[in-house]
Tab-separated table of C-alpha atoms in Angstrom:
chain	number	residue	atom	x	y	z
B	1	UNK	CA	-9.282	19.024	-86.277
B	2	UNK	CA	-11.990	21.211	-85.335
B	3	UNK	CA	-15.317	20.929	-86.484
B	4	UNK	CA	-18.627	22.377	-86.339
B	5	UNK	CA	-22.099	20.115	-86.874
B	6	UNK	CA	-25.486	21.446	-88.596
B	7	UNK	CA	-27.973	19.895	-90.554
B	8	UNK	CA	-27.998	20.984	-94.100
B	9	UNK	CA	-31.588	21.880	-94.424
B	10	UNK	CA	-34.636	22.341	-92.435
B	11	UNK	CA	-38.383	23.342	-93.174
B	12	UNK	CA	-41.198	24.366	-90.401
B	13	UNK	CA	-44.269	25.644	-91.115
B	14	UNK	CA	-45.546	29.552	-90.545
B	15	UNK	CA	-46.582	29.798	-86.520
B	16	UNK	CA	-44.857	26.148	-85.167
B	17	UNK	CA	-41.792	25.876	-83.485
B	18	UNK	CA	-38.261	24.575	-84.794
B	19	UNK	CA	-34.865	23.358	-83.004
B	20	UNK	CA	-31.705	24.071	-84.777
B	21	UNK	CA	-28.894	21.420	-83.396
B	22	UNK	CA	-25.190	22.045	-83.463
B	23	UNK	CA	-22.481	20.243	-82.579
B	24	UNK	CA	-19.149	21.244	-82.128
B	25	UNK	CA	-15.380	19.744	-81.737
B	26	UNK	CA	-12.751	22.456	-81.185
B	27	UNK	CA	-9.563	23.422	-79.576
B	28	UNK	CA	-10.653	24.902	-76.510
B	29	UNK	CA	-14.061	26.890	-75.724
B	30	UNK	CA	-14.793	30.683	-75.105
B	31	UNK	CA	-18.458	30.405	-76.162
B	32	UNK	CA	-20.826	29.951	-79.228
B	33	UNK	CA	-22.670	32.242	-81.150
B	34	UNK	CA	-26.143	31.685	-83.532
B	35	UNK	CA	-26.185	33.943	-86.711
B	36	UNK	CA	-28.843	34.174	-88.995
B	37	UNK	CA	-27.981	34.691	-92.925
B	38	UNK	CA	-30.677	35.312	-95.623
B	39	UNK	CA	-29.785	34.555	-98.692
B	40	UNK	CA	-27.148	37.095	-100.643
B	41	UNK	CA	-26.955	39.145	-97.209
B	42	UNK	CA	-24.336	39.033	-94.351
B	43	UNK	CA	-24.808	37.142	-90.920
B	44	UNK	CA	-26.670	39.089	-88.300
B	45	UNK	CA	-25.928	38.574	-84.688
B	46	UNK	CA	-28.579	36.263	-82.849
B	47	UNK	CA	-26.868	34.922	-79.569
B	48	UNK	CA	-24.082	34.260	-77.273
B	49	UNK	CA	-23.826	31.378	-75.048
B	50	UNK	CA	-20.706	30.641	-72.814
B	51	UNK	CA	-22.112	28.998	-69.751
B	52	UNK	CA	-24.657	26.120	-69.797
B	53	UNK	CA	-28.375	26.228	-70.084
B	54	UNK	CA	-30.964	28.626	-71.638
B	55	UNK	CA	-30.635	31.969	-73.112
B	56	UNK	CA	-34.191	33.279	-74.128
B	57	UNK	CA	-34.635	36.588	-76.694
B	58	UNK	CA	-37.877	37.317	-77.824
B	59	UNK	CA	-39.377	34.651	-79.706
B	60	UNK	CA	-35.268	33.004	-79.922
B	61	UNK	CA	-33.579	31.194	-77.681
B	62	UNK	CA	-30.372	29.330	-77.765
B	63	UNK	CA	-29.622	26.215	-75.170
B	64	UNK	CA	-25.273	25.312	-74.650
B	65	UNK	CA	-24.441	22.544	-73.219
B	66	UNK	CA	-20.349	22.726	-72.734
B	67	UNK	CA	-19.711	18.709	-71.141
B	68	UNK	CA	-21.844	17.648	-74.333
B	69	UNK	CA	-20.003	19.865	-76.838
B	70	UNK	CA	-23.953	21.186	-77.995
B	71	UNK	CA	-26.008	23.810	-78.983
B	72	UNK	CA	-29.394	24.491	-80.089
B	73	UNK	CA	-31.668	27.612	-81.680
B	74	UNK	CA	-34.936	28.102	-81.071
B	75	UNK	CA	-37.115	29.454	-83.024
B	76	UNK	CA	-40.869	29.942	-81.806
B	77	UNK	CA	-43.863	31.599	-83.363
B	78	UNK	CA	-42.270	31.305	-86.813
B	79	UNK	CA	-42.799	33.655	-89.361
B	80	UNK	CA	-42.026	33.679	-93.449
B	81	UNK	CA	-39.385	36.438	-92.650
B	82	UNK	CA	-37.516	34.251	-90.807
B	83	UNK	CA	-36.605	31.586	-93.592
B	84	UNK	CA	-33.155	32.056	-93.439
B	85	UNK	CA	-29.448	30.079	-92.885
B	86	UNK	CA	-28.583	30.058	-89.660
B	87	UNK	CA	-25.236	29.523	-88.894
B	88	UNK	CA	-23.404	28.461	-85.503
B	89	UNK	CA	-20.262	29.343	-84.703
B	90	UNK	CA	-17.991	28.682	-81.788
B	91	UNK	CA	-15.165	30.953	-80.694
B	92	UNK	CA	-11.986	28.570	-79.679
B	93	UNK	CA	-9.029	29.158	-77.400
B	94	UNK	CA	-7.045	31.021	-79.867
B	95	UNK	CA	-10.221	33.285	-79.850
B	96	UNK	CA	-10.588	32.341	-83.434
B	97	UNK	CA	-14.595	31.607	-85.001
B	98	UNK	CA	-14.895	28.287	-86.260
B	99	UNK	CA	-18.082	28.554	-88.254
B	100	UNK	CA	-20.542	25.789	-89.156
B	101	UNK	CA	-21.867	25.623	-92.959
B	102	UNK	CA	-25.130	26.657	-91.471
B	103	UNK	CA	-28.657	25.392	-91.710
B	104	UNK	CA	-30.922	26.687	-94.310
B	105	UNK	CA	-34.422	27.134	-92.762
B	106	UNK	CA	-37.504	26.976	-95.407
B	107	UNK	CA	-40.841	27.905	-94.015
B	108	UNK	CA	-44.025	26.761	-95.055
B	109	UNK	CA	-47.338	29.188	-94.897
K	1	UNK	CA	-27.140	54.045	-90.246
K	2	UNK	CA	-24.814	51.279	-91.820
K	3	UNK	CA	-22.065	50.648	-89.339
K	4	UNK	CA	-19.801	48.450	-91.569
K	5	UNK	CA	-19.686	49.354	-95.055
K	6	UNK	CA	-18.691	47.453	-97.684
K	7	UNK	CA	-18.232	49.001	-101.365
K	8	UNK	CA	-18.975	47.733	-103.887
K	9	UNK	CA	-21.854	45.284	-103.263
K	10	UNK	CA	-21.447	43.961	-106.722
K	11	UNK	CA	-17.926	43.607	-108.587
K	12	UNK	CA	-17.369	42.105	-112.309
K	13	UNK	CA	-13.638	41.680	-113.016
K	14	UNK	CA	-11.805	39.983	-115.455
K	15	UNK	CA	-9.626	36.695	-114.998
K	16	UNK	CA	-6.399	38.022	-114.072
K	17	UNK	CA	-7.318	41.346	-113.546
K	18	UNK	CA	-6.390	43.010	-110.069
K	19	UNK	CA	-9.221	43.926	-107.833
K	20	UNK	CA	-9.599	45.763	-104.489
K	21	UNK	CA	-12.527	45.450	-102.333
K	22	UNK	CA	-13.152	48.149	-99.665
K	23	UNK	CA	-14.411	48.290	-95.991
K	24	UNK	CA	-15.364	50.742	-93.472
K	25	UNK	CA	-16.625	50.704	-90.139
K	26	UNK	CA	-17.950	53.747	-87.303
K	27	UNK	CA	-17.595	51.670	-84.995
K	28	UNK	CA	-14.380	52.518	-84.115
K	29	UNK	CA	-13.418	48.453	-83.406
K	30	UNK	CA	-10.112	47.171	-82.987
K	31	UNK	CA	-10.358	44.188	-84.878
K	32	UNK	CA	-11.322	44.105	-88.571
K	33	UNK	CA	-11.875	40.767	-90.610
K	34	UNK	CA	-12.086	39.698	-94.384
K	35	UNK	CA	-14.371	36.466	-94.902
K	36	UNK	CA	-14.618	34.560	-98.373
K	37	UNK	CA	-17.855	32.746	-98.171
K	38	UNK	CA	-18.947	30.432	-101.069
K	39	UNK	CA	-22.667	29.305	-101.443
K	40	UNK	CA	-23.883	26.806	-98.476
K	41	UNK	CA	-20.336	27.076	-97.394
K	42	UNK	CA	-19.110	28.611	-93.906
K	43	UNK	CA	-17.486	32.111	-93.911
K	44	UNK	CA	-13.921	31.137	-94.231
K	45	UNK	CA	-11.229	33.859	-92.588
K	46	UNK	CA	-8.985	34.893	-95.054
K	47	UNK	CA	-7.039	37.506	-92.412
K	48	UNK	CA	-8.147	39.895	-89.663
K	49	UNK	CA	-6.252	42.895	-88.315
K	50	UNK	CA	-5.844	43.593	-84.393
K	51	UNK	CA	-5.094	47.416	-84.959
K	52	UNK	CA	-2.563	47.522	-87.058
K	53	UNK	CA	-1.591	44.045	-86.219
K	54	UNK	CA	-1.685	41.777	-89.152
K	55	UNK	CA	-2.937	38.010	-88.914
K	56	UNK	CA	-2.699	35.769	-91.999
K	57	UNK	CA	-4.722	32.645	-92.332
K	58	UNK	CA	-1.938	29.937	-92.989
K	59	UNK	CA	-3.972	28.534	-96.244
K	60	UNK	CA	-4.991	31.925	-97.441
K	61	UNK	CA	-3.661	32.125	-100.830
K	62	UNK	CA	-0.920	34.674	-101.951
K	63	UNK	CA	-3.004	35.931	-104.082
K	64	UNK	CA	-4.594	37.976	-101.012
K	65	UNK	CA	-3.461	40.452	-99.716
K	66	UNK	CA	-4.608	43.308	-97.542
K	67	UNK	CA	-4.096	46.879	-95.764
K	68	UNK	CA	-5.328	48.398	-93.283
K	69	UNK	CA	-4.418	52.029	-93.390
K	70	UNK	CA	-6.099	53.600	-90.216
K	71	UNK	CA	-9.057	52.321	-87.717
K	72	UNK	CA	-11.586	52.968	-89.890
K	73	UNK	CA	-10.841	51.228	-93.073
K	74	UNK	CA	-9.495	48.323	-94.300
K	75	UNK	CA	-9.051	46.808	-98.151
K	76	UNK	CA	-8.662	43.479	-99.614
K	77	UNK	CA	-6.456	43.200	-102.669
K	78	UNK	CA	-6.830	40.307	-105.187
K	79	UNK	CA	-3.818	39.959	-107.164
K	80	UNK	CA	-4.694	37.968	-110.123
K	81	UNK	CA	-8.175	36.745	-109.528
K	82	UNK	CA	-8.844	32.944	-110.920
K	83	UNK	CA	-12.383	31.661	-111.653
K	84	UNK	CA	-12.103	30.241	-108.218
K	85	UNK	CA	-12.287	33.489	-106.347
K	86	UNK	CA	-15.425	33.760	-107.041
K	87	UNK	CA	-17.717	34.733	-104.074
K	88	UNK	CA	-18.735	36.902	-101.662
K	89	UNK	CA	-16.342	38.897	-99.551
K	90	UNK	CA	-17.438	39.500	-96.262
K	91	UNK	CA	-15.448	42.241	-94.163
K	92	UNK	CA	-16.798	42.306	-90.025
K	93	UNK	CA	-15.742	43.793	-86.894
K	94	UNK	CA	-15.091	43.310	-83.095
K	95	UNK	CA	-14.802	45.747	-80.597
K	96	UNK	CA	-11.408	43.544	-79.290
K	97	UNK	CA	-11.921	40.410	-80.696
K	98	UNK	CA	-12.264	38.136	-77.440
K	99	UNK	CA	-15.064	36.474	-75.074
K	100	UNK	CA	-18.786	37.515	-75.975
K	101	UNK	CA	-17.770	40.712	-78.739
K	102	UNK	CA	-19.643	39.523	-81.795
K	103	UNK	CA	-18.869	40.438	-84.771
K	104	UNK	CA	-20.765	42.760	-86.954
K	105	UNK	CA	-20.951	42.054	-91.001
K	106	UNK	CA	-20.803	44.676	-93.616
K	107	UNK	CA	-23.256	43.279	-96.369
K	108	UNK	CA	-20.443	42.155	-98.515
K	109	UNK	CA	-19.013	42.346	-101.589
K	110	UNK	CA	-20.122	39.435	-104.313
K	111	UNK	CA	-17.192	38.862	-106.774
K	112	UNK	CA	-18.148	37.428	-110.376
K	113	UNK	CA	-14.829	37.070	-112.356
K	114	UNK	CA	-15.374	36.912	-116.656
């Protein structure tokens, strides 16, 4: 089956720095996307990763690593605003999304 | 300027009772999709449209239905809603649905059935 990997929960504090992990299992691989969701809103586009390494947007970057089946967000310079879920999602070879349940972020002033 | 538009944002209904849930996009995308996303739960696909190309989720319920009458809209139809159906109703799109097109979220419809 396929299957996507987040932790459930996560809480930083205002200003540090936070790594979001994701794992992923699925039939076949045409690249991952990050989407952040506050609460009772829809997912906004973050990122796109399809090759490996280090894809760096403002004060977010996201990190693929294909052979290892992983993915991470980062999230530097946090602010309250960005207390969110943050989901990952991987697009498979059907071109389907298989979404993760997402990880809620709580930050701390 | 909204570019996916989802009315209402808020929708009572009875048990039973058909609803429809609307969507609209300027984007002018090919590909249109209806979500049903319970809380701290994944967005789960309930269909999406390639034009005028219809794709069913195999464990979508019957109950589901929708149209797509032109590029610009699309609806979701509830038959007989059940306490279960319950959620919010996300509709997105993609420019053609493939490689590095993300898609973009209306700001959904949350369904309370009575």
């Amino acid at each position: 089956g396929q299957n996507i990997d987040q932790p459930t929960e996560m809480t930083a504090t205002e200003g540090a720095i936070v790594q979001i992990n994701c794992t992923y299992q699925t039939s076949g691989f045409n690249g991952l996307f990050w989407y952040q969701q506050h609460a009772g809103e829809a997912p906004t586009f973050l990122s796109y990763n399809v090759l490996d390494g280090l894809e760096e947007k403002g004060r977010f970057s996201s990190f693929l690593s294909r052979s290892k089946g992983y993915s991470y967000l980062l999230l530097k310079e946090l602010q309250m605003k960005d207390s969110a879920s943050y989901l990952c999602a991987v697009l498979d070879s059907n071109y389907q999304l298989i979404w993760g349940a997402g990880t809620k972020l709580i930050i701390k002033p | 300027d909204a570019m996916v538009i989802q009315n209402p944002r808020y929708q009572v209904t009875q048990f039973g009772k058909p609803v429809t849930l609307s969507c609209s996009q300027t984007l002018n995308h090919n590909v249109m999709y209806w979500y049903q996303q319970k809380s701290s739960q994944a967005p789960k696909l309930l269909f999406h449209y390639y034009d005028k190309d219809f794709n069913n989720e195999a464990d979508t319920p019957d109950n589901f239905q929708s149209r797509r009458p032109n590029t610009s809209f699309c609806f979701l139809d509830i038959r007989s809603p059940g306490l279960g159906d319950a959620a919010m109703y996300l509709c997105a799109t993609s420019r053609t649905g493939e490689s590095n097109q993300p898609q973009h979220f209306g700001d959904g419809t949350r369904l309370s059935i009575l």
